[in-house]
Short mmCIF file of C-alpha atoms and ligand atoms in Angstrom, two decimals:
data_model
loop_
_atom_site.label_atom_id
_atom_site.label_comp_id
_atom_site.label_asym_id
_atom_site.label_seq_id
_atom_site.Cartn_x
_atom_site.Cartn_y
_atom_site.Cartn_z
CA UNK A 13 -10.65 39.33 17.77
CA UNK A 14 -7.87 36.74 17.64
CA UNK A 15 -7.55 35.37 13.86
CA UNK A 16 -6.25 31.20 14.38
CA UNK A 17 -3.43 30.80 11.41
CA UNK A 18 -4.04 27.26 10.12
CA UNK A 19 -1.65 25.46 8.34
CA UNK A 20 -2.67 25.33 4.49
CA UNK A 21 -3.61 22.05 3.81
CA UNK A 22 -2.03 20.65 0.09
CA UNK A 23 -4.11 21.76 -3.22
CA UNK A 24 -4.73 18.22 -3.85
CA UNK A 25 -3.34 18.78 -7.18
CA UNK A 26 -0.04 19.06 -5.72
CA UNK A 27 0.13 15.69 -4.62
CA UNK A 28 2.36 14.38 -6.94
CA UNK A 29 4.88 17.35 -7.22
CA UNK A 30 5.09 17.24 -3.28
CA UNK A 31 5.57 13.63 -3.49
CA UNK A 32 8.41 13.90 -5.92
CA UNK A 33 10.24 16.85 -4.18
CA UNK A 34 10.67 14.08 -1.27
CA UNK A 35 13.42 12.60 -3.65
CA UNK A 36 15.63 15.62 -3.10
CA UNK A 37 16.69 14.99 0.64
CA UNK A 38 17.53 11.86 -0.65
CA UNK A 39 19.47 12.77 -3.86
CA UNK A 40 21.46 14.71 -1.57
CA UNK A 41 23.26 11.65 -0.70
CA UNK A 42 23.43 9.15 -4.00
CA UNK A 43 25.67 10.17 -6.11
CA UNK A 44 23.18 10.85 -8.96
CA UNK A 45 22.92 11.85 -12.55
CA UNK A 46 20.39 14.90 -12.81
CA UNK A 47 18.39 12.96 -15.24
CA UNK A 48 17.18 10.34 -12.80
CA UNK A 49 15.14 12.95 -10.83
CA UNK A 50 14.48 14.68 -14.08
CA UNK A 51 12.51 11.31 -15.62
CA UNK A 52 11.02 10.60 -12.04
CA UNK A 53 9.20 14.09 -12.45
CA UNK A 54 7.14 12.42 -15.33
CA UNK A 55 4.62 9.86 -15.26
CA UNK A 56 5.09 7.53 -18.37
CA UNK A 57 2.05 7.27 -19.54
CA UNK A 58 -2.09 7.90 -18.45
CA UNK A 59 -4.82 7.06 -19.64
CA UNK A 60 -8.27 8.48 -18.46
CA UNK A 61 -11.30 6.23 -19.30
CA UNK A 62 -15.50 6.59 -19.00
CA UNK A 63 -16.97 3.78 -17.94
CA UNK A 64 -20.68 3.37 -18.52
CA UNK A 65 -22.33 1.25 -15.98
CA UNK A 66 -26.13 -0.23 -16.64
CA UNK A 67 -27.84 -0.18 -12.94
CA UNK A 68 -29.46 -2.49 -11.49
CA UNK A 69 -32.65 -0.35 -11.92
CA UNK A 70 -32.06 -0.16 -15.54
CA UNK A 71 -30.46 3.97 -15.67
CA UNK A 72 -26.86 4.43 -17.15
CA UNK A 73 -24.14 5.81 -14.87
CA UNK A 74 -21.10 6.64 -16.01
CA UNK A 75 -17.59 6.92 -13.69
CA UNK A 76 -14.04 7.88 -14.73
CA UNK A 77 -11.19 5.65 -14.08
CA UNK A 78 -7.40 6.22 -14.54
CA UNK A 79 -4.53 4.15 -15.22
CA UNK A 80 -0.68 5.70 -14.92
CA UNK A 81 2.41 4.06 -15.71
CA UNK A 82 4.77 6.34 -13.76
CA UNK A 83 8.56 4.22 -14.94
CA UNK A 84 9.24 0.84 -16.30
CA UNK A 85 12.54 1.29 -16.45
CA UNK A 86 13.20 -1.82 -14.11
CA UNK A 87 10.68 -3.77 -15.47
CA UNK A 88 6.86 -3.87 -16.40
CA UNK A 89 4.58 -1.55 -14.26
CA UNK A 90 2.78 -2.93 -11.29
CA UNK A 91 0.52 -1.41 -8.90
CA UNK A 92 -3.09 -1.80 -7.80
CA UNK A 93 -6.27 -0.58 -8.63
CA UNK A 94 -8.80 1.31 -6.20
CA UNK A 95 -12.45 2.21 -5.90
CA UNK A 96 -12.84 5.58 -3.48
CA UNK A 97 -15.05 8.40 -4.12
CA UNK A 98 -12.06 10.74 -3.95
CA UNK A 99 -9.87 9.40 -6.78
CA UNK A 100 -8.31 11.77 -8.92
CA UNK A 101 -5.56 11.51 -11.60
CA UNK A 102 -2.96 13.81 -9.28
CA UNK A 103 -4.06 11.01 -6.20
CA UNK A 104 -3.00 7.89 -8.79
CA UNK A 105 -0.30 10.04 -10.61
CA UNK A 106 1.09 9.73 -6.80
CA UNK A 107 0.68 6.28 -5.88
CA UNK A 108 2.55 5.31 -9.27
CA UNK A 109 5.39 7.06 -7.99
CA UNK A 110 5.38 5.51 -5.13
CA UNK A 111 5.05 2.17 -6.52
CA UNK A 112 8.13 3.25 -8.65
CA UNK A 113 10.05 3.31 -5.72
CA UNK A 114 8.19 0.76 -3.87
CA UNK A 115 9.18 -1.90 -6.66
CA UNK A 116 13.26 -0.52 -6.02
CA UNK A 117 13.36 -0.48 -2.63
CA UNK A 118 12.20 -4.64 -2.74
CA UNK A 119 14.53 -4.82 -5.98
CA UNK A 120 10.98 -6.38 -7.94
CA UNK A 121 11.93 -6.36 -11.54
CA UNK A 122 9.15 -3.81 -11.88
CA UNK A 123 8.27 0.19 -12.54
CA UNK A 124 5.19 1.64 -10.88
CA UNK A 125 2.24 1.54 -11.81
CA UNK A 126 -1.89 2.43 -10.46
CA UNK A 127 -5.09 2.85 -11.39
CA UNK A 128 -8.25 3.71 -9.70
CA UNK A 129 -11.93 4.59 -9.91
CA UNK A 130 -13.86 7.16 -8.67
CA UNK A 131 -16.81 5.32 -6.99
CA UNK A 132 -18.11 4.22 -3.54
CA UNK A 133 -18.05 0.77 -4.17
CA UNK A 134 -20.17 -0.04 -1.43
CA UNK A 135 -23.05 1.95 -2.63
CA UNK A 136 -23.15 -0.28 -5.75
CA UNK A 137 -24.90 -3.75 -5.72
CA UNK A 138 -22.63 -6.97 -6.36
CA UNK A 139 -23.93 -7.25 -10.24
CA UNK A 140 -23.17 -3.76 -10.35
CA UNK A 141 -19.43 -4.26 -9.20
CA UNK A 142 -19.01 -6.86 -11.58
CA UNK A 143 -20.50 -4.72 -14.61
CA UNK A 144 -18.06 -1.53 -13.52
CA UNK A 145 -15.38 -4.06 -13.11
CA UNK A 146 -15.21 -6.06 -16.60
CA UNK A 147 -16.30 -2.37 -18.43
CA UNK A 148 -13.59 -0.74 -16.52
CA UNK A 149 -10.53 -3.24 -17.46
CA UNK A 150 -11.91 -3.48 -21.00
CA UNK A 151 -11.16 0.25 -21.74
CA UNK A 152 -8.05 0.00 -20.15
CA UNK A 153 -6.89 -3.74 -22.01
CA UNK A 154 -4.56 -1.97 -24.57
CA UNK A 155 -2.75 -0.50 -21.55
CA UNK A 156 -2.33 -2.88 -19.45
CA UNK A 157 -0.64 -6.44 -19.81
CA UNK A 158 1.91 -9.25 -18.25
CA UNK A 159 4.89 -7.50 -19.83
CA UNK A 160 3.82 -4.26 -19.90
CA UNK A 161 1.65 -3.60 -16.71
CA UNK A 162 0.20 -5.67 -14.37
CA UNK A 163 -2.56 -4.11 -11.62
CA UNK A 164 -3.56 -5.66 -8.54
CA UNK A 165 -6.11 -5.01 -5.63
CA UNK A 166 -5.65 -1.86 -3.24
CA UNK A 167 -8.21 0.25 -1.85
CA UNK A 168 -11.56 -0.73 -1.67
CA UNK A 169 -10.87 -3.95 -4.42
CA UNK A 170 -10.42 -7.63 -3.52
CA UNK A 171 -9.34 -10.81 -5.34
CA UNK A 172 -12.75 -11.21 -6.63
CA UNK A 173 -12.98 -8.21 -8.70
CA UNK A 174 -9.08 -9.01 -9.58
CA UNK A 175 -10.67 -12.87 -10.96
CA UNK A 176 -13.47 -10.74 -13.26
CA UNK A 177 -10.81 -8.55 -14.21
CA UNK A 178 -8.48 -11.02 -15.10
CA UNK A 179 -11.52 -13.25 -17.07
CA UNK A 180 -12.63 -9.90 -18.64
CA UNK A 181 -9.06 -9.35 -20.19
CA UNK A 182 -8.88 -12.75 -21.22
CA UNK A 183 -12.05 -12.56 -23.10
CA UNK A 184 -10.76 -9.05 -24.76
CA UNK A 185 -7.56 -10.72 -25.91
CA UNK A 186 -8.43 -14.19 -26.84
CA UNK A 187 -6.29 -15.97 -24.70
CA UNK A 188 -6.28 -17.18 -21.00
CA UNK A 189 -3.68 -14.91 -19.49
CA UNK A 190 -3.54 -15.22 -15.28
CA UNK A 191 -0.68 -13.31 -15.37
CA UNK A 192 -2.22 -10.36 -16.29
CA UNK A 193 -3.94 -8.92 -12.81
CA UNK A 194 -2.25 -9.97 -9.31
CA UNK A 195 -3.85 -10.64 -6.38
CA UNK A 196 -6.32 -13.13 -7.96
CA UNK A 197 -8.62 -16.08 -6.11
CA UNK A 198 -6.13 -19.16 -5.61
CA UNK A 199 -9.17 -21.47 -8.01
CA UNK A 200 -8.03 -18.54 -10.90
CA UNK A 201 -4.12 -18.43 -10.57
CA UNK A 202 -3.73 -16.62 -7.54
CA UNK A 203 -0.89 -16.86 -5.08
CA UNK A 204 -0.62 -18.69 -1.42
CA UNK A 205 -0.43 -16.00 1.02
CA UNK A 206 -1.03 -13.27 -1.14
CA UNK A 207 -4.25 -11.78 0.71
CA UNK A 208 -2.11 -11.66 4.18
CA UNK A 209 1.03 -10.46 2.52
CA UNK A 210 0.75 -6.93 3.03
CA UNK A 211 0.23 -7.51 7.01
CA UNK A 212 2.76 -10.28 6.84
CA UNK A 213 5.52 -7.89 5.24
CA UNK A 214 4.33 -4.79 7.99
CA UNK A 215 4.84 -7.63 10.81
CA UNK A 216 8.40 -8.77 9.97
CA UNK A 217 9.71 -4.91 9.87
CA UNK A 218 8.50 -4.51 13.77
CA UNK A 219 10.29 -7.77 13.98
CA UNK A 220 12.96 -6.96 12.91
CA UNK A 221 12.55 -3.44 15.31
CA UNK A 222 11.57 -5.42 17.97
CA UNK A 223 15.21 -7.10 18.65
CA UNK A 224 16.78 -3.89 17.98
CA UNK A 225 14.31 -1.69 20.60
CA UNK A 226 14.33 -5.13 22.84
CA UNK A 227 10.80 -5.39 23.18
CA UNK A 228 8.84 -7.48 25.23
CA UNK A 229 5.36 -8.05 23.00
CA UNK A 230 3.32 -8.24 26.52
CA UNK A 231 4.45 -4.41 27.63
CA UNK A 232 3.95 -3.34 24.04
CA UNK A 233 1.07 -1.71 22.94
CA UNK A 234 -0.50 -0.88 19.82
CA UNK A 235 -2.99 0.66 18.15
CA UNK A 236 -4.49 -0.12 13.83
CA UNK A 237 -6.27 2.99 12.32
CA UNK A 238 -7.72 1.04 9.26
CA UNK A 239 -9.65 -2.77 10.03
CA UNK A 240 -9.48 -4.05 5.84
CA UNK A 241 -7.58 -6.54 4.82
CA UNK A 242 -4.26 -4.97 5.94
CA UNK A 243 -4.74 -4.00 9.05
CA UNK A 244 -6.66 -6.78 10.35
CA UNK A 245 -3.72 -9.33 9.16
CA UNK A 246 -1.27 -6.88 11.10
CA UNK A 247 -3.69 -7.22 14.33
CA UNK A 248 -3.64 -10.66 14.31
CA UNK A 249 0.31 -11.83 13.73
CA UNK A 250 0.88 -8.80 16.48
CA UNK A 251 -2.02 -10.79 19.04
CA UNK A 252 -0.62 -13.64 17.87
CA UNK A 253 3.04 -13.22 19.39
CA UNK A 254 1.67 -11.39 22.56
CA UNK A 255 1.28 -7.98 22.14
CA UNK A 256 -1.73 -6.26 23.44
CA UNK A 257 -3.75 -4.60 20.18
CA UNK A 258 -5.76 -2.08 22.79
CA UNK A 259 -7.38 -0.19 19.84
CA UNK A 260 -8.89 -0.65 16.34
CA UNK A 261 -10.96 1.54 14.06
CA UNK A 262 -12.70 1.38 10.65
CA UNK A 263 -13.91 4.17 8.02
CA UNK A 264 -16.84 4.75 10.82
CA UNK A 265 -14.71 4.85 14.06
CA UNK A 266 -12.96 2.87 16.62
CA UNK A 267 -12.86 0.97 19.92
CA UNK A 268 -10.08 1.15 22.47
CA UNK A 269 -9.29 -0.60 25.67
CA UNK A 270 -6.34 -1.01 27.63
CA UNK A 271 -6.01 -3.95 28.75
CA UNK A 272 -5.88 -5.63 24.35
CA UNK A 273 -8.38 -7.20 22.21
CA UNK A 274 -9.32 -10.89 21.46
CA UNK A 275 -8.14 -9.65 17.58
CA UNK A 276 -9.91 -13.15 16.72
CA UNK A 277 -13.11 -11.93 17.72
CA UNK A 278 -12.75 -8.70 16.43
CA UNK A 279 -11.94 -10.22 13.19
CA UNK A 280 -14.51 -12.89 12.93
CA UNK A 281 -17.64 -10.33 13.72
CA UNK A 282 -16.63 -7.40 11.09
CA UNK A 283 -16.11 -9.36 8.70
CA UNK A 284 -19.31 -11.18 9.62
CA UNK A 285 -21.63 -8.28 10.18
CA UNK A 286 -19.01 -5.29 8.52
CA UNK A 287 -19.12 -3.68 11.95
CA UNK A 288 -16.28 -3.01 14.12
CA UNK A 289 -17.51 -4.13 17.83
CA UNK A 290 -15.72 -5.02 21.28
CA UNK A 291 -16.65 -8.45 21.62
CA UNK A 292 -14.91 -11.61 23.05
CA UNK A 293 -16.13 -14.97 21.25
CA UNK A 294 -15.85 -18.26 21.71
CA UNK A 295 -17.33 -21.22 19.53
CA UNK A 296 -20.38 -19.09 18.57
CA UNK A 297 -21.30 -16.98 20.95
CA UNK A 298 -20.05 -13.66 21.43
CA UNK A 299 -20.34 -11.58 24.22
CA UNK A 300 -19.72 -7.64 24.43
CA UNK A 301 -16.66 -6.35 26.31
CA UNK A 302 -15.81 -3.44 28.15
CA UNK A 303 -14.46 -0.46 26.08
CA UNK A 304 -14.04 3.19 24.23
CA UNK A 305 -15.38 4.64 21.41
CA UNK A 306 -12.75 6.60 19.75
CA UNK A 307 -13.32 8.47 16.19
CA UNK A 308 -10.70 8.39 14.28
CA UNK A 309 -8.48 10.86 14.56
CA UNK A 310 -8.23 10.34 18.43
CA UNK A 311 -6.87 6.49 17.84
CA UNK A 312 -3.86 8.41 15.99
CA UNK A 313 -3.21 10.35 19.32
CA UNK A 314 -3.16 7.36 21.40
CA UNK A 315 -0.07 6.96 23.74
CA UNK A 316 1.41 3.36 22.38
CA UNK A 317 4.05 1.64 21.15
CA UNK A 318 3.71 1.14 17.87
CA UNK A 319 0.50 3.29 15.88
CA UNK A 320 0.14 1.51 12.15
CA UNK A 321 -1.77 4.26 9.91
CA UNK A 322 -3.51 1.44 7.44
CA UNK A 323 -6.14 3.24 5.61
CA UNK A 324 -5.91 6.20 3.91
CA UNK A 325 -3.01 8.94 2.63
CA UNK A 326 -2.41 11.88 4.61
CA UNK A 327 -4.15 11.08 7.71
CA UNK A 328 -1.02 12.76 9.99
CA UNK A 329 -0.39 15.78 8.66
CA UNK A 330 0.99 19.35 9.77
CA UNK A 331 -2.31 19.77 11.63
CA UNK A 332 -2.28 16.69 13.95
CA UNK A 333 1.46 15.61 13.94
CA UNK A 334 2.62 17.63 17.29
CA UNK A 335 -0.12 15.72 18.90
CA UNK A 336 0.98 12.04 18.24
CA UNK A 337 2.75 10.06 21.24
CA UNK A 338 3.22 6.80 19.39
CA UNK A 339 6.89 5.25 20.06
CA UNK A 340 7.15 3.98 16.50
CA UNK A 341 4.82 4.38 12.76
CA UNK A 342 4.91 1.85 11.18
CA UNK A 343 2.94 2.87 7.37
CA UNK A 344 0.49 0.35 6.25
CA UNK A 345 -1.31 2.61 4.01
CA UNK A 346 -0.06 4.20 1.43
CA UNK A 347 1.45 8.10 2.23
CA UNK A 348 -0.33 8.29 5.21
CA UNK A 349 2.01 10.80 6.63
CA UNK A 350 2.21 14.19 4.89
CA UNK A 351 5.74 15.55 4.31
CA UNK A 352 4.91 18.65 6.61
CA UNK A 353 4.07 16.09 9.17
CA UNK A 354 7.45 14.55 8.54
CA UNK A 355 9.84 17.31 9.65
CA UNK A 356 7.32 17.42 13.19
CA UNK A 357 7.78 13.90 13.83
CA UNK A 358 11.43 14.11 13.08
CA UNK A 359 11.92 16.73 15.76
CA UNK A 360 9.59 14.80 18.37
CA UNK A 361 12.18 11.98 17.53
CA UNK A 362 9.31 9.85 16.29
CA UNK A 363 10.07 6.65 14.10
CA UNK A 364 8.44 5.97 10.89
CA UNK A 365 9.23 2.72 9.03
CA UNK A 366 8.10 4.10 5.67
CA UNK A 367 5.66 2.85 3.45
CA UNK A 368 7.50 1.68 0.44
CA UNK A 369 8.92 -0.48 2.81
CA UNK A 370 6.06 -1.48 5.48
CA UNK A 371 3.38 -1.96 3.51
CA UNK A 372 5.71 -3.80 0.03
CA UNK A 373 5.06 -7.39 1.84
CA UNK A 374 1.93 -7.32 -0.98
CA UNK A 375 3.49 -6.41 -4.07
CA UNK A 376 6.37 -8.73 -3.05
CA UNK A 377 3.94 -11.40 -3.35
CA UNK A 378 2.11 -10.17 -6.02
CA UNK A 379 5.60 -10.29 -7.86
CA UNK A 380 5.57 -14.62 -6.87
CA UNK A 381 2.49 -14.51 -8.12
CA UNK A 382 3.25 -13.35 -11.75
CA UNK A 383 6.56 -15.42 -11.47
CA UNK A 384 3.81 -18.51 -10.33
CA UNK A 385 1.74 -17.45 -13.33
CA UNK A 386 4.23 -17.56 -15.76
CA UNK A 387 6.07 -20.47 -14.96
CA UNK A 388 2.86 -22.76 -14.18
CA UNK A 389 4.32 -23.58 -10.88
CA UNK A 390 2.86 -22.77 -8.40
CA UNK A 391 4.27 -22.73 -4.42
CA UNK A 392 3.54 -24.03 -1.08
CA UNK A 393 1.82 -21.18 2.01
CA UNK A 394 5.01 -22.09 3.25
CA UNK A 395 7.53 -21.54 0.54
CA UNK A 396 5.79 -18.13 0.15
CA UNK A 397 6.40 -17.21 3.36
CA UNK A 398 9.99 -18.33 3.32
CA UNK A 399 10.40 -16.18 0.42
CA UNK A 400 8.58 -13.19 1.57
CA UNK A 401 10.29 -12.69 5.56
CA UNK A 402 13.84 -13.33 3.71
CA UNK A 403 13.18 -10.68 0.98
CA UNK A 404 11.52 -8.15 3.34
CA UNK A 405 14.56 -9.24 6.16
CA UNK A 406 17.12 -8.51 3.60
CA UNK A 407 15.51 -4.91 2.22
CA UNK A 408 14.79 -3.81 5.90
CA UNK A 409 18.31 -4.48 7.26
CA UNK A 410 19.50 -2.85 3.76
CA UNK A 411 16.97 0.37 4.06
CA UNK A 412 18.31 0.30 8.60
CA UNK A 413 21.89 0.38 7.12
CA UNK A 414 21.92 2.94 4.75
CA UNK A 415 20.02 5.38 7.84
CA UNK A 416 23.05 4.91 10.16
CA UNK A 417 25.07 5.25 7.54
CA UNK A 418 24.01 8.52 5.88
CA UNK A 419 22.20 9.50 9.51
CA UNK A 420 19.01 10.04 8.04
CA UNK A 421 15.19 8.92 8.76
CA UNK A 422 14.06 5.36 7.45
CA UNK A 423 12.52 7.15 4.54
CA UNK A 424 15.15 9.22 3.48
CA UNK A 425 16.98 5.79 3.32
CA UNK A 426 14.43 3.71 1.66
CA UNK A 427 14.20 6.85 -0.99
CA UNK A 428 18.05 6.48 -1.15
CA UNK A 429 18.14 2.71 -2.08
CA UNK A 430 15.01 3.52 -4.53
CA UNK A 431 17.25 5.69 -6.01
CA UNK A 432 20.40 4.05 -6.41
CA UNK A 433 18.47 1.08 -8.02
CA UNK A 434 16.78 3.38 -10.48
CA UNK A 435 19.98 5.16 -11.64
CA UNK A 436 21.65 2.37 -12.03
CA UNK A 437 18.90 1.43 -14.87
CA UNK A 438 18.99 5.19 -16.31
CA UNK A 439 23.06 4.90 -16.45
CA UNK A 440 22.73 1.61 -18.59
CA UNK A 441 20.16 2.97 -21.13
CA UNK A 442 23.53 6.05 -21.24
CA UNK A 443 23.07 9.98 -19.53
CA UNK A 444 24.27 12.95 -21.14
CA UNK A 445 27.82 11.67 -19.42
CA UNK A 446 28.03 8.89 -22.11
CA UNK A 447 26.47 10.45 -24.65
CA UNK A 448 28.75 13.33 -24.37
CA UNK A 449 32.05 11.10 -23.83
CA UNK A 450 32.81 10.66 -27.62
CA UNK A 451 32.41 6.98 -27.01
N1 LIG B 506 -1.91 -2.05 -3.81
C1 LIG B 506 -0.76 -2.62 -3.21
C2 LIG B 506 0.31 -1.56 -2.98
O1 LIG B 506 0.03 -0.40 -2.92
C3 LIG B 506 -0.25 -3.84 -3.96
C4 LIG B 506 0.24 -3.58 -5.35
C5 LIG B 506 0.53 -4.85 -6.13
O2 LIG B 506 0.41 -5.92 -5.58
O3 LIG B 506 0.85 -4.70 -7.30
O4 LIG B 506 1.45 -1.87 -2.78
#
């Protein structure tokens, strides 16, 4: 009997330790003060919550939600908030960090910051989503606030829950206060451009890899794993300039064919019946086209271009990596490549523009938002955009630079410019060098 040696997949509670340890290839190349990585290791603060939820059919349920401030070193927290069955304290612990760096890398006066609930937001009615909503945020009001930590959507939350959260705080503090939740509808303080951001901010770093690679958009494929709000907004800017989007998928699976999508159409009927379906319309009527079904792990091992992983974390990892023939990753999601995964792709010469880069096009705009809030001026669709390509243009080429320069990976770099930032704001508040100086 032959016994198969799998790799061991991560005790989920070592998320955020694994996560951290990624720093360390980079610190090899900043010249660093120990005690940069030594306050990265620790979240700020956490708070755990229960929230009690009446039901619709009149029973009491009660969820847990988090809320971690991982640094504000640079500047208030700021992260989003997300609904998933599988959220745990290690999982937001993780994404905090992330926005930590995520905030650096766009040089966002802002630490990292997330929350999250564990629910399945879709098995709740809309009254009930409203209820877990306003209970959740007033538990967590003391925590959170426009100078001390702002959340925003993420995961499985939209700008409608960000509008009751943001009317919910108001009401809790006695005092209108927009700037208090990002991501909002425009009628309650949102931003222009803010619900296409994240795509937007994805779209301009294949841009700007698309001069260097020389790509013709018609001869370049590509395929989403992920169909929310991200990943459609990806799909459409990339149909938009040419390139053929031959396969999608959502949480239930995906659709593939060769020859590219009418992303339109694709767009228009999920979001119109919530199911993913090869379909070509025009005016009203659509009509079914040719295609695959694809679950999702197959879409991952699709041979194109460019693969954009925009759903969930760790969704390439040690056991799938060897088998992924994509010419580029570009990270939509959040972490959705393991760091055992990391070293494979490396070796199989595999690109990955990393998420605290690809996917910071929405907390870049989440950041005009607060400004917009604030200020009581708010900006043209196109003045965010101006702002947004220029910022990500400018952080890209910066992130591209530094990974000639040190001959790394993108992420190595982006964790190197994350870096740098941060201990620059550790050296000002004074290290043991200082301290010890006599000065
Ligand atoms: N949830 C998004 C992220 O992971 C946006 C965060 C924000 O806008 O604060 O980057």
């Amino acid at each position: 009997m032959t016994v198969e040696s799998k790799p061991t997949p991560p005790k989920p509670e070592d998320a955020f330790e694994r996560a951290v340890a990624r720093l360390d290839q980079a610190a090899n190349h900043v010249e660093l003060h120990t005690e940069v990585i030594e306050r990265l290791k620790f979240a700020k603060s956490i708070l755990t919550v229960s929230v009690p939820v009446r039901m619709d059919d009149g029973s009491l349920r009660m969820f847990e939600g988090h809320r971690v401030r991982h640094n504000d070193l640079r500047g208030p927290g700021k992260g989003g908030l997300r609904y998933h069955p599988e959220v745990t304290l290690d999982e937001v612990k993780t994404l905090a960090f992330w926005m930590t760096c995520k905030c650096a890398v766009m040089d966002l006066p802002f630490g990292g910051a997330k929350g999250g609930v564990a629910v399945d937001p879709k098995s709740l009615s809309t009254r009930e989503l409203e209820r877990l909503s306003r209970e959740f945020v007033a538990r967590i009001a003391d925590f959170i606030g426009p100078e001390t930590d702002i959340p925003a959507p993420d995961v499985y939350t939209n700008a409608r829950i960000m509008g009751w959260m943001m009317d919910e705080y108001s009401t809790v503090v006695r005092r209108r206060t927009p700037g208090v939740i990002t991501g909002k509808p425009l009628s309650l303080g949102g931003s222009r451009g803010r619900d296409t951001a994240t795509g937007f901010g994805g779209y301009i770093c294949l841009k700007e890899w698309e001069q260097a690679e020389g790509w013709t958009p018609q001869d370049t494929t590509v395929a989403v794993q992920g169909f929310g709000n991200a990943g459609q907004a990806i799909a459409r800017l990339l149909h938009d300039d040419g390139y053929r989007v031959i396969a999608v998928s959502d949480s239930k699976g995906g659709i593939h064919q060769p020859e590219g999508f009418d992303v339109d159409s694709l767009i228009r009927t999920k979001n119109e019946t919530r199911e993913l379906k090869a379909v070509y319309c025009q005016g009203s009527l659509c009509e079914a086209v040719d295609a695959d079904t694809l679950d999702n792990e197959e879409i991952l091992k699709l041979d194109v271009d460019i693969l954009v992983p925009a759903a969930l974390s760790n969704v390439i990892s040690e056991a799938n990596a060897t088998d992924i023939k994509a010419g580029v990753i570009l990270e939509l999601a959040n972490g959705p490549i393991d760091d055992g995964a990391d070293a494979i792709l490396a070796k199989k010469g595999i690109p990955v523009i990393p998420d605290i880069l690809a996917n910071a096009g929405g907390v870049t705009v989440s950041y005009f938002e607060w400004v917009q809030n604030r200020s009581g001026d708010y900006w043209s669709e196109d003045e965010v955009t101006k702002r947004l390509e220029k910022r990500m243009r400018t952080q890209f080429q910066a992130v591209r630079d530094l990974a000639a320069e040190h001959e790394v990976p993108l992420r190595t770099a982006a964790y190197i410019l994350a870096l740098k930032r941060i201990g620059d704001a550790v050296e000002a508040m004074g290290t043991s060098r200082y301290f010890n100086s006599g000065t």
